[in-house]
mmCIF file of C-alpha atoms in Angstrom:
data_model
loop_
_atom_site.group_PDB
_atom_site.id
_atom_site.type_symbol
_atom_site.label_atom_id
_atom_site.label_comp_id
_atom_site.label_asym_id
_atom_site.label_seq_id
_atom_site.Cartn_x
_atom_site.Cartn_y
_atom_site.Cartn_z
ATOM 1 C CA MET A 116 103.426 137.534 89.683
ATOM 2 C CA LEU A 117 106.950 136.279 89.117
ATOM 3 C CA SER A 118 108.017 135.260 85.653
ATOM 4 C CA ALA A 119 110.986 133.207 84.492
ATOM 5 C CA GLY A 120 114.279 135.073 84.574
ATOM 6 C CA LYS A 121 116.494 137.006 86.981
ATOM 7 C CA ALA A 122 115.204 137.560 90.525
ATOM 8 C CA VAL A 123 116.380 138.036 94.114
ATOM 9 C CA LYS A 124 116.028 135.582 96.987
ATOM 10 C CA VAL A 125 115.587 137.331 100.325
ATOM 11 C CA SER A 126 116.373 135.523 103.594
ATOM 12 C CA ILE A 127 115.493 137.224 106.883
ATOM 13 C CA TYR A 128 116.937 135.673 110.053
ATOM 14 C CA LEU A 129 115.090 136.434 113.288
ATOM 15 C CA SER A 130 115.248 135.375 116.913
ATOM 16 C CA GLU A 131 112.248 133.206 117.759
ATOM 17 C CA GLY A 132 111.020 135.453 120.564
ATOM 18 C CA SER A 133 111.499 138.790 118.794
ATOM 19 C CA THR A 134 108.533 141.160 118.525
ATOM 20 C CA HIS A 135 107.566 144.184 116.456
ATOM 21 C CA HIS A 136 104.995 146.584 117.933
ATOM 22 C CA GLY A 137 103.840 143.905 120.363
ATOM 23 C CA ALA A 138 103.375 141.119 117.785
ATOM 24 C CA ALA A 139 105.733 138.329 116.723
ATOM 25 C CA THR A 140 108.188 139.813 114.230
ATOM 26 C CA TYR A 141 107.819 136.975 111.714
ATOM 27 C CA SER A 142 104.034 137.407 111.729
ATOM 28 C CA SER A 143 104.285 141.159 111.214
ATOM 29 C CA ILE A 144 106.724 140.690 108.324
ATOM 30 C CA LEU A 145 104.473 138.079 106.671
ATOM 31 C CA ASP A 146 101.513 140.461 106.875
ATOM 32 C CA PHE A 147 103.632 143.248 105.365
ATOM 33 C CA LEU A 148 104.817 141.035 102.505
ATOM 34 C CA PHE A 149 101.277 139.860 101.795
ATOM 35 C CA PHE A 150 99.804 143.340 101.607
ATOM 36 C CA ARG A 151 102.707 144.611 99.496
ATOM 37 C CA GLY A 152 101.957 141.975 96.878
ATOM 38 C CA VAL A 153 104.951 139.656 97.366
ATOM 39 C CA SER A 154 104.338 136.442 95.450
ATOM 40 C CA GLY A 155 104.840 134.125 98.428
ATOM 41 C CA ALA A 156 106.950 133.635 101.538
ATOM 42 C CA THR A 157 107.928 130.733 103.800
ATOM 43 C CA VAL A 158 108.861 130.719 107.498
ATOM 44 C CA LEU A 159 111.424 128.082 108.519
ATOM 45 C CA LYS A 160 112.326 127.213 112.110
ATOM 46 C CA GLY A 161 115.764 126.079 113.194
ATOM 47 C CA ILE A 162 115.845 122.899 115.295
ATOM 48 C CA ALA A 163 119.539 122.879 116.285
ATOM 49 C CA GLY A 164 122.521 125.200 116.151
ATOM 50 C CA PHE A 165 124.780 127.537 118.109
ATOM 51 C CA GLY A 166 125.711 131.211 118.137
ATOM 52 C CA SER A 167 122.582 132.546 119.851
ATOM 53 C CA ASP A 168 120.517 131.953 122.972
ATOM 54 C CA HIS A 169 117.462 131.278 120.794
ATOM 55 C CA LEU A 170 117.050 129.117 117.715
ATOM 56 C CA PRO A 171 116.488 131.225 114.610
ATOM 57 C CA LEU A 172 113.464 131.687 112.422
ATOM 58 C CA LYS A 173 114.103 132.301 108.744
ATOM 59 C CA ILE A 174 111.698 133.973 106.325
ATOM 60 C CA GLU A 175 112.425 133.336 102.657
ATOM 61 C CA PHE A 176 110.847 134.751 99.526
ATOM 62 C CA ILE A 177 111.816 135.378 95.905
ATOM 63 C CA GLU A 178 110.864 138.553 94.088
ATOM 64 C CA THR A 179 111.943 140.884 91.324
ATOM 65 C CA ARG A 180 114.796 143.293 91.975
ATOM 66 C CA GLU A 181 112.369 146.213 91.644
ATOM 67 C CA LYS A 182 110.012 144.849 94.280
ATOM 68 C CA VAL A 183 112.857 144.040 96.685
ATOM 69 C CA ASP A 184 114.315 147.544 96.326
ATOM 70 C CA GLU A 185 110.861 148.930 97.062
ATOM 71 C CA ILE A 186 110.367 147.092 100.367
ATOM 72 C CA ILE A 187 113.884 146.455 101.697
ATOM 73 C CA GLY A 188 113.988 149.614 103.806
ATOM 74 C CA LYS A 189 110.849 148.690 105.733
ATOM 75 C CA LEU A 190 112.084 145.107 106.147
ATOM 76 C CA GLU A 191 115.342 146.336 107.673
ATOM 77 C CA ASP A 192 113.341 148.378 110.175
ATOM 78 C CA MET A 193 111.045 145.469 111.065
ATOM 79 C CA ALA A 194 113.874 142.916 111.369
ATOM 80 C CA GLY A 195 115.576 144.990 114.072
ATOM 81 C CA SER A 196 118.683 143.131 115.207
ATOM 82 C CA GLY A 197 117.997 140.299 112.758
ATOM 83 C CA MET A 198 120.011 139.672 109.622
ATOM 84 C CA ILE A 199 118.830 140.054 106.023
ATOM 85 C CA GLU A 200 120.564 138.274 103.148
ATOM 86 C CA LEU A 201 120.010 139.044 99.464
ATOM 87 C CA GLN A 202 121.044 136.555 96.811
ATOM 88 C CA GLU A 203 120.802 136.839 93.050
ATOM 89 C CA THR A 204 118.915 133.891 91.596
ATOM 90 C CA THR A 205 117.130 132.724 88.472
ATOM 91 C CA VAL A 206 113.516 131.606 88.324
ATOM 92 C CA ALA A 207 113.524 128.609 85.991
ATOM 93 C CA LYS A 208 109.818 127.830 86.329
ATOM 94 C CA PRO A 209 107.443 130.237 88.068
ATOM 95 C CA ALA A 210 104.494 128.985 90.093
ATOM 96 C CA ARG A 211 101.158 129.248 88.328
ATOM 97 C CA ILE A 212 97.725 129.683 89.850
ATOM 98 C CA SER A 213 95.299 127.021 88.708
ATOM 99 C CA LYS A 214 92.171 128.288 87.016
ATOM 100 C CA PRO A 215 89.140 128.474 89.299
ATOM 101 C CA GLY A 216 86.426 125.944 88.799
ATOM 102 C CA THR A 217 84.710 123.019 90.389
ATOM 103 C CA PRO A 218 87.262 120.250 90.915
ATOM 104 C CA PRO A 219 86.194 116.860 89.596
ATOM 105 C CA ALA A 220 85.065 114.356 92.142
ATOM 106 C CA SER A 221 87.927 112.125 93.284
ATOM 107 C CA ALA A 222 87.773 108.569 92.022
ATOM 108 C CA HIS A 223 87.514 105.879 94.688
ATOM 109 C CA VAL A 224 88.990 102.414 94.700
ATOM 110 C CA ARG A 225 86.656 99.743 96.060
ATOM 111 C CA ILE A 226 87.489 96.201 97.095
ATOM 112 C CA GLU A 227 84.842 93.722 98.192
ATOM 113 C CA GLY A 228 84.790 89.932 98.546
ATOM 114 C CA LYS A 229 87.320 87.348 99.646
ATOM 115 C CA ALA A 230 90.690 88.422 101.018
ATOM 116 C CA GLN A 231 93.209 87.456 103.667
ATOM 117 C CA LEU A 232 94.221 88.929 107.003
ATOM 118 C CA MET A 233 97.874 88.749 107.992
ATOM 119 C CA ARG A 234 98.757 89.297 111.633
ATOM 120 C CA ILE A 235 102.396 89.637 112.660
ATOM 121 C CA PHE A 236 103.229 89.313 116.378
ATOM 122 C CA ILE A 237 106.632 90.618 117.460
ATOM 123 C CA GLY A 238 108.283 92.158 120.506
ATOM 124 C CA GLU A 239 108.414 95.895 121.065
ATOM 125 C CA SER A 240 112.192 95.750 121.497
ATOM 126 C CA ASP A 241 112.776 93.833 118.247
ATOM 127 C CA GLN A 242 115.027 95.672 115.808
ATOM 128 C CA TRP A 243 115.729 95.642 112.099
ATOM 129 C CA GLN A 244 118.911 97.382 110.984
ATOM 130 C CA ASP A 245 119.053 99.385 114.250
ATOM 131 C CA LYS A 246 115.450 100.610 113.949
ATOM 132 C CA PRO A 247 112.223 99.364 115.586
ATOM 133 C CA LEU A 248 111.090 96.300 113.664
ATOM 134 C CA HIS A 249 107.429 97.341 113.549
ATOM 135 C CA GLU A 250 108.348 100.651 111.912
ATOM 136 C CA ALA A 251 110.570 98.863 109.384
ATOM 137 C CA LEU A 252 107.739 96.449 108.568
ATOM 138 C CA VAL A 253 105.309 99.322 107.978
ATOM 139 C CA ARG A 254 107.775 100.916 105.556
ATOM 140 C CA ALA A 255 108.298 97.573 103.792
ATOM 141 C CA LEU A 256 104.525 97.024 103.488
ATOM 142 C CA ARG A 257 104.055 100.464 101.984
ATOM 143 C CA ALA A 258 106.969 100.010 99.601
ATOM 144 C CA ASN A 259 105.359 96.789 98.353
ATOM 145 C CA ASP A 260 101.948 98.448 97.808
ATOM 146 C CA LEU A 261 100.009 96.525 100.434
ATOM 147 C CA ALA A 262 96.562 98.065 101.013
ATOM 148 C CA GLY A 263 97.255 99.213 104.583
ATOM 149 C CA VAL A 264 98.490 98.217 108.020
ATOM 150 C CA THR A 265 97.540 98.981 111.612
ATOM 151 C CA VAL A 266 100.003 98.551 114.491
ATOM 152 C CA TYR A 267 98.681 97.579 117.928
ATOM 153 C CA ARG A 268 100.606 97.631 121.206
ATOM 154 C CA GLY A 269 99.783 94.898 123.719
ATOM 155 C CA ILE A 270 98.973 95.887 127.318
ATOM 156 C CA LEU A 271 98.954 92.379 128.852
ATOM 157 C CA GLY A 272 99.876 88.884 127.678
ATOM 158 C CA TYR A 273 102.551 86.236 127.350
ATOM 159 C CA GLY A 274 104.266 84.477 124.488
ATOM 160 C CA ALA A 275 106.742 81.788 123.559
ATOM 161 C CA HIS A 276 109.018 82.461 126.562
ATOM 162 C CA ARG A 277 106.051 82.128 128.988
ATOM 163 C CA ARG A 278 106.814 85.494 130.593
ATOM 164 C CA VAL A 279 103.849 87.735 131.426
ATOM 165 C CA HIS A 280 104.273 91.175 129.869
ATOM 166 C CA LYS A 281 102.250 94.039 131.289
ATOM 167 C CA GLU A 282 102.197 97.701 130.451
ATOM 168 C CA LYS A 283 103.087 99.638 133.588
ATOM 169 C CA PRO A 284 101.606 103.067 134.414
ATOM 170 C CA LEU A 285 103.959 105.907 133.581
ATOM 171 C CA HIS A 286 106.438 103.432 132.129
ATOM 172 C CA LEU A 287 106.748 102.032 128.644
ATOM 173 C CA SER A 288 107.927 98.459 128.931
ATOM 174 C CA HIS A 289 110.173 97.320 126.101
ATOM 175 C CA ASP A 290 108.940 93.710 126.450
ATOM 176 C CA CYS A 291 105.317 94.296 125.447
ATOM 177 C CA SER A 292 104.017 92.668 122.302
ATOM 178 C CA ILE A 293 103.309 94.433 119.024
ATOM 179 C CA MET A 294 100.763 93.200 116.486
ATOM 180 C CA LEU A 295 100.594 94.373 112.883
ATOM 181 C CA SER A 296 97.313 93.740 111.089
ATOM 182 C CA ILE A 297 97.226 93.752 107.279
ATOM 183 C CA ILE A 298 94.339 92.911 104.937
ATOM 184 C CA ASP A 299 94.881 92.404 101.211
ATOM 185 C CA THR A 300 94.545 89.761 98.527
ATOM 186 C CA GLU A 301 96.041 86.330 99.169
ATOM 187 C CA GLU A 302 98.366 86.790 96.211
ATOM 188 C CA LYS A 303 99.879 90.023 97.531
ATOM 189 C CA LEU A 304 100.220 88.793 101.099
ATOM 190 C CA ARG A 305 101.882 85.525 100.096
ATOM 191 C CA ALA A 306 104.243 87.450 97.822
ATOM 192 C CA PHE A 307 105.229 89.532 100.875
ATOM 193 C CA LEU A 308 105.875 86.498 103.117
ATOM 194 C CA PRO A 309 109.553 86.048 102.078
ATOM 195 C CA ILE A 310 110.233 89.626 103.228
ATOM 196 C CA VAL A 311 108.500 88.934 106.545
ATOM 197 C CA ASP A 312 110.534 85.738 106.955
ATOM 198 C CA LYS A 313 113.728 87.697 106.396
ATOM 199 C CA MET A 314 112.867 90.553 108.772
ATOM 200 C CA VAL A 315 111.131 88.705 111.629
ATOM 201 C CA GLN A 316 113.704 86.565 113.409
ATOM 202 C CA GLU A 317 111.464 85.694 116.354
ATOM 203 C CA GLY A 318 107.719 86.098 116.208
ATOM 204 C CA LEU A 319 104.455 84.697 114.931
ATOM 205 C CA VAL A 320 102.793 85.263 111.549
ATOM 206 C CA VAL A 321 99.173 84.206 111.023
ATOM 207 C CA LEU A 322 97.102 84.209 107.831
ATOM 208 C CA SER A 323 93.303 84.046 108.004
ATOM 209 C CA ASP A 324 90.555 84.126 105.393
ATOM 210 C CA VAL A 325 88.257 87.144 105.671
ATOM 211 C CA ASP A 326 85.336 88.661 103.814
ATOM 212 C CA ILE A 327 85.675 92.330 102.910
ATOM 213 C CA ILE A 328 82.269 93.950 103.309
ATOM 214 C CA LYS A 329 83.514 97.337 102.166
ATOM 215 C CA TYR A 330 86.923 98.805 101.515
ATOM 216 C CA ALA A 331 87.198 102.100 99.669
ATOM 217 C CA HIS A 332 89.745 104.857 99.446
ATOM 218 C CA ARG A 333 90.394 107.861 97.282
ATOM 219 C CA ALA A 334 92.667 107.123 94.348
ATOM 220 C CA VAL A 335 96.042 108.828 94.579
ATOM 221 C CA LYS A 336 96.713 111.376 91.859
ATOM 222 C CA ALA A 337 100.039 111.616 90.103
ATOM 223 C CA GLY A 338 102.564 113.433 92.285
ATOM 224 C CA GLU A 339 100.407 113.181 95.405
ATOM 225 C CA ASP A 340 101.682 111.558 98.605
ATOM 226 C CA LYS A 341 100.066 108.194 99.310
ATOM 227 C CA GLY A 342 99.733 109.001 103.023
#
């Protein structure tokens, strides 16, 4: 296992379709690194670039100089026409394996009783700062710690302009309606209304009283994505 101090970062650049003994080269190299006791490795895929007919795959890992010297010859053979880069680095904080044991049961947050339902009706083509308005609203709701939101896309209906909007087969109409449904406490929803008023230039916002029969979710731990 790596410890804090001097180390070497190894980057192996491969063509996506390259093979080694009939198997994908990146897969063969990962297997080799695993069985030679390398602490860990990551495969990254290029999504844009130039200089080759195929986008590259990059395998990265960090190991001691001794371990790298031990395996570099075999890696050069397996990489074929690929490129290998070695870079001196310093491990400031090594990864640590958590001690085995039964993890504690995750705490759950429960809400029951009176609440409010907010429904926001907008057009699919509506924008906010050059981005789809419904996506911007979802981000704003999350940033303001609302309990959750579901976005629905209308397939038939009409609105304030009295035009019938219908989803056409094999074609996504940009005039269809979008509805966002949010349930939370009245206090939190009313506190969010000024943001809605600012973002929704043309649309309909409805608040309704609801009874929550059951709402529960796993509490988010420190450092964990809210999802």
